CSV table of C-alpha atoms in Angstrom, one decimal:
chain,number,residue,atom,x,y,z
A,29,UNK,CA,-7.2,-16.3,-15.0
A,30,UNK,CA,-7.4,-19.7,-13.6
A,31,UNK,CA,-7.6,-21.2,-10.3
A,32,UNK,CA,-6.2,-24.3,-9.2
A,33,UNK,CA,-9.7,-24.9,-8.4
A,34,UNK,CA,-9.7,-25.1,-12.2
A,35,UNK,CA,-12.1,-23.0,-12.5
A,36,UNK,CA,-11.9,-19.1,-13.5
A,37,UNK,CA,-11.2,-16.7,-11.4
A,38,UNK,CA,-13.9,-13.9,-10.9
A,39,UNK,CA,-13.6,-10.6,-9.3
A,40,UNK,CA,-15.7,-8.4,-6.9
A,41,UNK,CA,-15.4,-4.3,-5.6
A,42,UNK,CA,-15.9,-4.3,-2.3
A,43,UNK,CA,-14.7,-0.8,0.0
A,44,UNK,CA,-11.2,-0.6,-0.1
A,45,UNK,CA,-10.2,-3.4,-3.2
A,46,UNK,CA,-11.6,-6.2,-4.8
A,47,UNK,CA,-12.6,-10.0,-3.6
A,48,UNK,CA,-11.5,-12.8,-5.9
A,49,UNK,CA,-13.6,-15.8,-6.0
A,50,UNK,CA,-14.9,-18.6,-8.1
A,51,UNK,CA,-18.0,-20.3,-9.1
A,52,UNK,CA,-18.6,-23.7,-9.8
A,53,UNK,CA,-22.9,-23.5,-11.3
A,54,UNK,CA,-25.1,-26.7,-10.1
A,55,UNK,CA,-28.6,-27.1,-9.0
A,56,UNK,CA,-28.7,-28.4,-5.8
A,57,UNK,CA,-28.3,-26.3,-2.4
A,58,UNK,CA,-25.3,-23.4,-3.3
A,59,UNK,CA,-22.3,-23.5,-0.6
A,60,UNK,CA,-19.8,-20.6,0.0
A,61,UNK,CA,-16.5,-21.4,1.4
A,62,UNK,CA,-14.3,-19.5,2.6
A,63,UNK,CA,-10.6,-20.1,3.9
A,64,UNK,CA,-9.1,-19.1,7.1
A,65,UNK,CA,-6.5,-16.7,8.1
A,66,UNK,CA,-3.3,-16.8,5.8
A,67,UNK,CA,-4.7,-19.3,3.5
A,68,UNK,CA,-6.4,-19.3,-0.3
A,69,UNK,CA,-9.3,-20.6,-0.9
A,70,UNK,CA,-7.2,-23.4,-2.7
A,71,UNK,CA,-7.6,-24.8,0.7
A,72,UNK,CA,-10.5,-26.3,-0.5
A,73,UNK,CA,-8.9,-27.7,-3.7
A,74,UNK,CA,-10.1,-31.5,-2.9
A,75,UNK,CA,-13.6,-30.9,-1.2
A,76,UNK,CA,-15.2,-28.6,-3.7
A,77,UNK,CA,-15.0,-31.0,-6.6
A,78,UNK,CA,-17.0,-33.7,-4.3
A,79,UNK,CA,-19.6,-31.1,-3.3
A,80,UNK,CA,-19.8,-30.0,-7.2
A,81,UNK,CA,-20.4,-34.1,-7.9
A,82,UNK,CA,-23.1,-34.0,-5.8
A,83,UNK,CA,-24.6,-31.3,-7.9
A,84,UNK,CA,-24.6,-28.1,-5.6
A,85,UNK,CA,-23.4,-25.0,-7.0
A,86,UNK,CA,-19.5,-24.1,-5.3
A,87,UNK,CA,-18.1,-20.8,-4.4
A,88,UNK,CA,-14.7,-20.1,-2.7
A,89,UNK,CA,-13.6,-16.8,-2.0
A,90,UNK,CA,-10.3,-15.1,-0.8
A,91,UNK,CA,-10.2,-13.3,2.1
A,92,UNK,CA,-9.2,-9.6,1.7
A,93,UNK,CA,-5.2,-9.2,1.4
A,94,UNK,CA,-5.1,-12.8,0.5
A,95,UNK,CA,-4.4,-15.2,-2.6
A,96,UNK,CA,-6.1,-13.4,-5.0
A,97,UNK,CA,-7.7,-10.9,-3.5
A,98,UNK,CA,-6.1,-7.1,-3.5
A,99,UNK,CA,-3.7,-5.9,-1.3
A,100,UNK,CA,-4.3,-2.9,0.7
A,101,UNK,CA,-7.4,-3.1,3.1
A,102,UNK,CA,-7.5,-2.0,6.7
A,103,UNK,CA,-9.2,-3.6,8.1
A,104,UNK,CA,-9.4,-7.6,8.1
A,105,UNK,CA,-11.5,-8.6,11.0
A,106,UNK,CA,-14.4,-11.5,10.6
A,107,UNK,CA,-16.9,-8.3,10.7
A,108,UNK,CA,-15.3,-6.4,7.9
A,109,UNK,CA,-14.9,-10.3,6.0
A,110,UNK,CA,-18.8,-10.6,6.7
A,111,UNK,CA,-19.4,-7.5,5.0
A,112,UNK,CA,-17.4,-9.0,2.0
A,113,UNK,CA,-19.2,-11.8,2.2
A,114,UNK,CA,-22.4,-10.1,2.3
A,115,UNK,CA,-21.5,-8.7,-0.5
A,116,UNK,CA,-20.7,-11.7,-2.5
A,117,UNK,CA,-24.3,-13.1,-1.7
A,118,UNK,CA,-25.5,-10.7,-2.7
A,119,UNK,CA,-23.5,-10.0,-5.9
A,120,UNK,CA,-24.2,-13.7,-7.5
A,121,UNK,CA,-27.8,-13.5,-6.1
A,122,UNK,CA,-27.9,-16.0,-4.1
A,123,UNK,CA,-30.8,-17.8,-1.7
A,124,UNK,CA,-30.3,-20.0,0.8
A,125,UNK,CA,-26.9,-20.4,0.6
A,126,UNK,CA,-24.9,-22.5,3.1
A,127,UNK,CA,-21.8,-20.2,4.6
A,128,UNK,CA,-18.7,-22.6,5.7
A,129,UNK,CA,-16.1,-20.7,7.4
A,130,UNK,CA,-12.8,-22.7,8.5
A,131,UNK,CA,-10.5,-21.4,11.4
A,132,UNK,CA,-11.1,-17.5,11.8
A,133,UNK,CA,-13.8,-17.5,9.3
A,134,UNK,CA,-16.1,-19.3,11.5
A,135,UNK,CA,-16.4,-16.1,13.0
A,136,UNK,CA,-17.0,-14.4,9.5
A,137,UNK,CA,-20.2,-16.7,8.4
A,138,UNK,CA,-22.1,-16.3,11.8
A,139,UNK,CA,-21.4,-12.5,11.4
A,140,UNK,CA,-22.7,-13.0,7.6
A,141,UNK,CA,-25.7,-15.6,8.5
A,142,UNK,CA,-26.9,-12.5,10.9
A,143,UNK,CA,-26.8,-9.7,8.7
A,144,UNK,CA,-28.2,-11.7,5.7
A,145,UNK,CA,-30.8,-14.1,6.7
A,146,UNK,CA,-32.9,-14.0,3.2
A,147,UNK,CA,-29.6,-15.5,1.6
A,148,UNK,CA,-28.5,-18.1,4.2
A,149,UNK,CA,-29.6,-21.1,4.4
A,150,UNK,CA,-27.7,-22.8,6.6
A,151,UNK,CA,-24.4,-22.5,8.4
A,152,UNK,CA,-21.1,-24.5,8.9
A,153,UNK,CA,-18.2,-24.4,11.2
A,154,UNK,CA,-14.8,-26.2,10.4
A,155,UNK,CA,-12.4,-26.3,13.3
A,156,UNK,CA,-13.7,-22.5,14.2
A,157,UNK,CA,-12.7,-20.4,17.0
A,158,UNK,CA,-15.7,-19.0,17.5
A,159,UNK,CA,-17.4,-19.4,21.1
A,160,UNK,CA,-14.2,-21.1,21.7
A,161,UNK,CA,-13.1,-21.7,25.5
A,162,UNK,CA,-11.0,-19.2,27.3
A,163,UNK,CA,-7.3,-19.3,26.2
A,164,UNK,CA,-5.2,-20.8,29.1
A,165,UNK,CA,-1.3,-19.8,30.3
A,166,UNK,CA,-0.2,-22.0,27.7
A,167,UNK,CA,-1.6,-21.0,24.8
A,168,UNK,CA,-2.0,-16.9,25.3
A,169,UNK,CA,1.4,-17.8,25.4
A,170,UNK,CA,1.9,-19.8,22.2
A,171,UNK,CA,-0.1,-16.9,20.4
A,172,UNK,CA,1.8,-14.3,22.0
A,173,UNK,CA,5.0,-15.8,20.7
A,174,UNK,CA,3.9,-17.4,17.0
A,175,UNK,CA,1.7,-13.5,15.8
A,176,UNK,CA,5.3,-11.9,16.0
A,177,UNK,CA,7.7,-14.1,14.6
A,178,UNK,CA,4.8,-14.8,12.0
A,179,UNK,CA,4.8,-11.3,10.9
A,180,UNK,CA,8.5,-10.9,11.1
A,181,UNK,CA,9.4,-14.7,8.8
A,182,UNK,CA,6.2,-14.6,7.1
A,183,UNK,CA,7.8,-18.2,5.8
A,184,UNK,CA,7.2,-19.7,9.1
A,185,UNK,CA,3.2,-20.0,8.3
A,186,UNK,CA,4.5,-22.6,6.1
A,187,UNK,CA,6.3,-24.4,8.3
A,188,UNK,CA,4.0,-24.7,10.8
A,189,UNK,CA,1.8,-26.1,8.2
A,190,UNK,CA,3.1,-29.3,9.5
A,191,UNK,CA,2.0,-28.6,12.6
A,192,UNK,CA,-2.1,-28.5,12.0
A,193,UNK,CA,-1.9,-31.6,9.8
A,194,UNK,CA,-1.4,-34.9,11.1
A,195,UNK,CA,1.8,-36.8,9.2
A,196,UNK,CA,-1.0,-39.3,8.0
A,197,UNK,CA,-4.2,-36.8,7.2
A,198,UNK,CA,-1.5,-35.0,4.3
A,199,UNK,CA,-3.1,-34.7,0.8
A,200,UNK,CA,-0.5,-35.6,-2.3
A,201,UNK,CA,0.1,-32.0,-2.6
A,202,UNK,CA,0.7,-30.9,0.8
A,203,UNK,CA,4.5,-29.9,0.3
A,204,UNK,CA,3.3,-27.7,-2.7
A,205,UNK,CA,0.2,-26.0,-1.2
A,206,UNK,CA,2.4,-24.8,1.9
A,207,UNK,CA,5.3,-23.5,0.1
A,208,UNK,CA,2.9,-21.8,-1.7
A,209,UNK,CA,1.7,-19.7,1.5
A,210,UNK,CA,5.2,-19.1,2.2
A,211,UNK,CA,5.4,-17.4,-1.2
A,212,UNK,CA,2.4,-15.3,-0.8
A,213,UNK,CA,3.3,-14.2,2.6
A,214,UNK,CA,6.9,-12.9,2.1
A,215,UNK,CA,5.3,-10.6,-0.9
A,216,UNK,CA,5.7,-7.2,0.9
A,217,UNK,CA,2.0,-5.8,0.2
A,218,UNK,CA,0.5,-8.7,2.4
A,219,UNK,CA,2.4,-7.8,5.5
A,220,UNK,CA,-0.3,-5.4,6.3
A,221,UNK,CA,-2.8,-7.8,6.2
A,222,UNK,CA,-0.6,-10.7,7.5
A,223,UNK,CA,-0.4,-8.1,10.8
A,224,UNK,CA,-4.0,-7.1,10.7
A,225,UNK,CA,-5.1,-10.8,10.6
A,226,UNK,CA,-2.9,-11.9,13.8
A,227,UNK,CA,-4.5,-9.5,15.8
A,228,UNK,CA,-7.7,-10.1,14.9
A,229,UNK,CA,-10.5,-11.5,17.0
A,230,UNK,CA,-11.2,-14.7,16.0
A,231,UNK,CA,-12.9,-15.8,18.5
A,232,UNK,CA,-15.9,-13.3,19.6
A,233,UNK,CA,-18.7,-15.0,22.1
A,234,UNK,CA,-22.1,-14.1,21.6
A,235,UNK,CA,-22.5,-13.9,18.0
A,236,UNK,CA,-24.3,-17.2,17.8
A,237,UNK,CA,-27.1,-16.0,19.5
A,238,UNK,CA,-28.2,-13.9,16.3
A,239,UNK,CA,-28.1,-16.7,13.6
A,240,UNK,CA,-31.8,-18.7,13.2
A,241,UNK,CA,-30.7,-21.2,10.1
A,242,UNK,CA,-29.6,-24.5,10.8
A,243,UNK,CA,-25.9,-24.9,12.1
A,244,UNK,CA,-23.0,-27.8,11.7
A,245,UNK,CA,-20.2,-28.1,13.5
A,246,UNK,CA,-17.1,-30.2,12.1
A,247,UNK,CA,-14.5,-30.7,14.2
A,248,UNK,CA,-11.1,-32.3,13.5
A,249,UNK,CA,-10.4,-34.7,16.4
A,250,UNK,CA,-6.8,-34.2,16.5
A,251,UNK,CA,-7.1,-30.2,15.8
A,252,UNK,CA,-3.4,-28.6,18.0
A,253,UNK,CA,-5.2,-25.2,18.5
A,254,UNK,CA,-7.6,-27.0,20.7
A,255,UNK,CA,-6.3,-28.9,24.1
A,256,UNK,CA,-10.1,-31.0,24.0
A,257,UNK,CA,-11.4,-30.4,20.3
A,258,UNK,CA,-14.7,-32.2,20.8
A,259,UNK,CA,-15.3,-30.1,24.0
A,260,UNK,CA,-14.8,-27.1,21.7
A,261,UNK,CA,-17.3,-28.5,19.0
A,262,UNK,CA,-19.9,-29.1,21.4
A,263,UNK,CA,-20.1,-25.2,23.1
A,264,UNK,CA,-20.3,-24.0,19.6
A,265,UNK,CA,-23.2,-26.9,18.2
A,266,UNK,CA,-24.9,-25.7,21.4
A,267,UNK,CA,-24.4,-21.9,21.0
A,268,UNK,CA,-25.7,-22.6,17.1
A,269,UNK,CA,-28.5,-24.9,18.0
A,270,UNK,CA,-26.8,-26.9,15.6
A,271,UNK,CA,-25.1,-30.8,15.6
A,272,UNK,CA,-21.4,-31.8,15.5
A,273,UNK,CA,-19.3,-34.5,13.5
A,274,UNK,CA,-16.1,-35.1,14.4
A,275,UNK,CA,-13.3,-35.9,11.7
A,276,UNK,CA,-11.4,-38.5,13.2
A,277,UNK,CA,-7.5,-38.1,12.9
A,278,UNK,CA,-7.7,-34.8,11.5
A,279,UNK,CA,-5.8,-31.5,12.1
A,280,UNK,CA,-7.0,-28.5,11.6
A,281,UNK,CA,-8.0,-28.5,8.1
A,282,UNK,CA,-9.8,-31.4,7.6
A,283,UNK,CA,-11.3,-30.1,4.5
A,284,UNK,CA,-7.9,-30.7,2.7
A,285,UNK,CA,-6.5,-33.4,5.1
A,286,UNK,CA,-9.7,-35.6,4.9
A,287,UNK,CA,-12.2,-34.2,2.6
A,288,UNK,CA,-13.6,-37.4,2.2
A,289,UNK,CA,-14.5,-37.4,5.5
A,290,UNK,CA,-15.8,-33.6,5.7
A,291,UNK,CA,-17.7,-34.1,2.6
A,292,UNK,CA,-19.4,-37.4,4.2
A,293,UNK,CA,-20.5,-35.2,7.3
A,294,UNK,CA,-21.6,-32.2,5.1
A,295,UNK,CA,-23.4,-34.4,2.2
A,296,UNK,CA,-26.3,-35.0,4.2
A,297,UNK,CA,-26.8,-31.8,6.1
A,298,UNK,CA,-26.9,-30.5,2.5
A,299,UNK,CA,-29.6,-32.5,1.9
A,300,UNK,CA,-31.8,-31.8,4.4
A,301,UNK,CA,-32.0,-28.0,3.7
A,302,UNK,CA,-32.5,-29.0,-0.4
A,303,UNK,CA,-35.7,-31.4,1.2
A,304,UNK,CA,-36.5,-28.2,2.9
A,305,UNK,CA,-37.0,-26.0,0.0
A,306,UNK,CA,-38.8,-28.9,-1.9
A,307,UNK,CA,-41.5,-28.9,0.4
């Protein structure tokens, strides 16, 4: 079938269902996206057709339980998505592929970048949890609160939608792409997943340490999850021996709110690792 990606969506057997994904061919450095928690990889709807201009080859994948992906897994932490992502690298055959993960995923591509080092290239954060700071009152509080009423009105996800994207970083399509989360949620086969993603870890410390490829960190500067986003961006570029850009007046996914921006930022790091390989 197709994607909205417009591309055609491919399938993969992993342990315990199948991964959907697509694949975009191009010669230049290959990138693997992946969306967060809840979301499609549709997420990336706007940025993959400027990273495909630039000639690189584009994959996006959905996350087990999610868009097009099958129902029915058990476990959806970012370890048991690294293994599917694993997986997918090395399905497609792929070297020195750069792994962005958005949101929970950032998690998922460190993991990944660790256990497959012959295939990575290069890794990217976008408005990740990973290494985050400690949660205070305030927000163990928030999460407390929004993982049940989540899991019991699956449609809030979409609502709050509103909430990680600033009223003027909203693509054209923003009204359809959350109601279309809504949708998916209130099927009844995703609520296992819905429940096993709000109480994963998304935000394990230490991982970082294992990953030796260059690291980017992209941070949107007016993320809500995050009371000082840049502060945030610069424990993880440090953790990754990496660099930051901030996407100024950005939410949370900056890939879809400003993909100008993101793809501006991620061009050039791109490049680097294609000089690289040249040499």
């Amino acid at each position: 079938m197709n994607s909205t990606l417009g591309t055609t969506t491919r399938y993969l057997d992993v342990t315990g269902g199948r991964i959907a994904y697509d694949d975009t061919p191009g010669p230049g450095v290959p990138v693997v996206l992946l969306p967060g928690m809840l979301d499609r990889r549709t997420v990336y709807r706007h940025l993959a057709p400027l990273l495909s201009a630039a000639g690189h080859r584009v994959v996006t994948m959905d996350l087990r339980g999610m868009g097009e992906s099958s129902t029915g897994f058990t476990d959806h932490t970012p370890a048991a998505l690294a293994d599917d992502l694993v997986a997918l690298l090395s399905h497609l055959d792929l070297r020195g592929a750069v792994l962005v993960g958005s949101s929970y995923t950032g998690a998922t591509v460190v993991r990944a970048a660790a256990l497959a080092p012959g295939r990575t290239g290069g890794v990217v954060l976008v408005d990740a949890f990973i290494e985050n700071l400690p949660l205070n009152a305030f927000q163990k509080a928030l999460f407390g609160l929004a993982a049940p009423l989540v899991t019991a009105f699956p449609g809030l996800w979409g609502a709050m939608q509103k909430f990680y994207y600033p009223a003027d970083a909203r693509p054209a399509d923003f009204e359809a792409h959350r109601a279309g989360l809504a949708r998916m949620l209130r099927e009844p086969a995703r609520k296992a997943a819905l429940r096993g993603y709000l109480k994963g870890d998304s935000a394990p410390v230490g991982w970082c340490e294992a990953v030796d490829v260059p690291a980017l960190v992209l941070m949107g500067s007016k993320d809500p999850d995050f009371p000082d986003p840049g502060l945030v961006a610069d424990r993880q570029a440090a953790a990754l021996r990496g660099r930051k850009v901030m996407i100024e007046g950005a939410g949370h996914y900056p890939m879809a709110g400003r993909p100008q921006a993101v793809a501006d930022a991620l061009l050039p790091f791109l490049a680097e690792l294609d000089d690289e390989v040249s040499r």
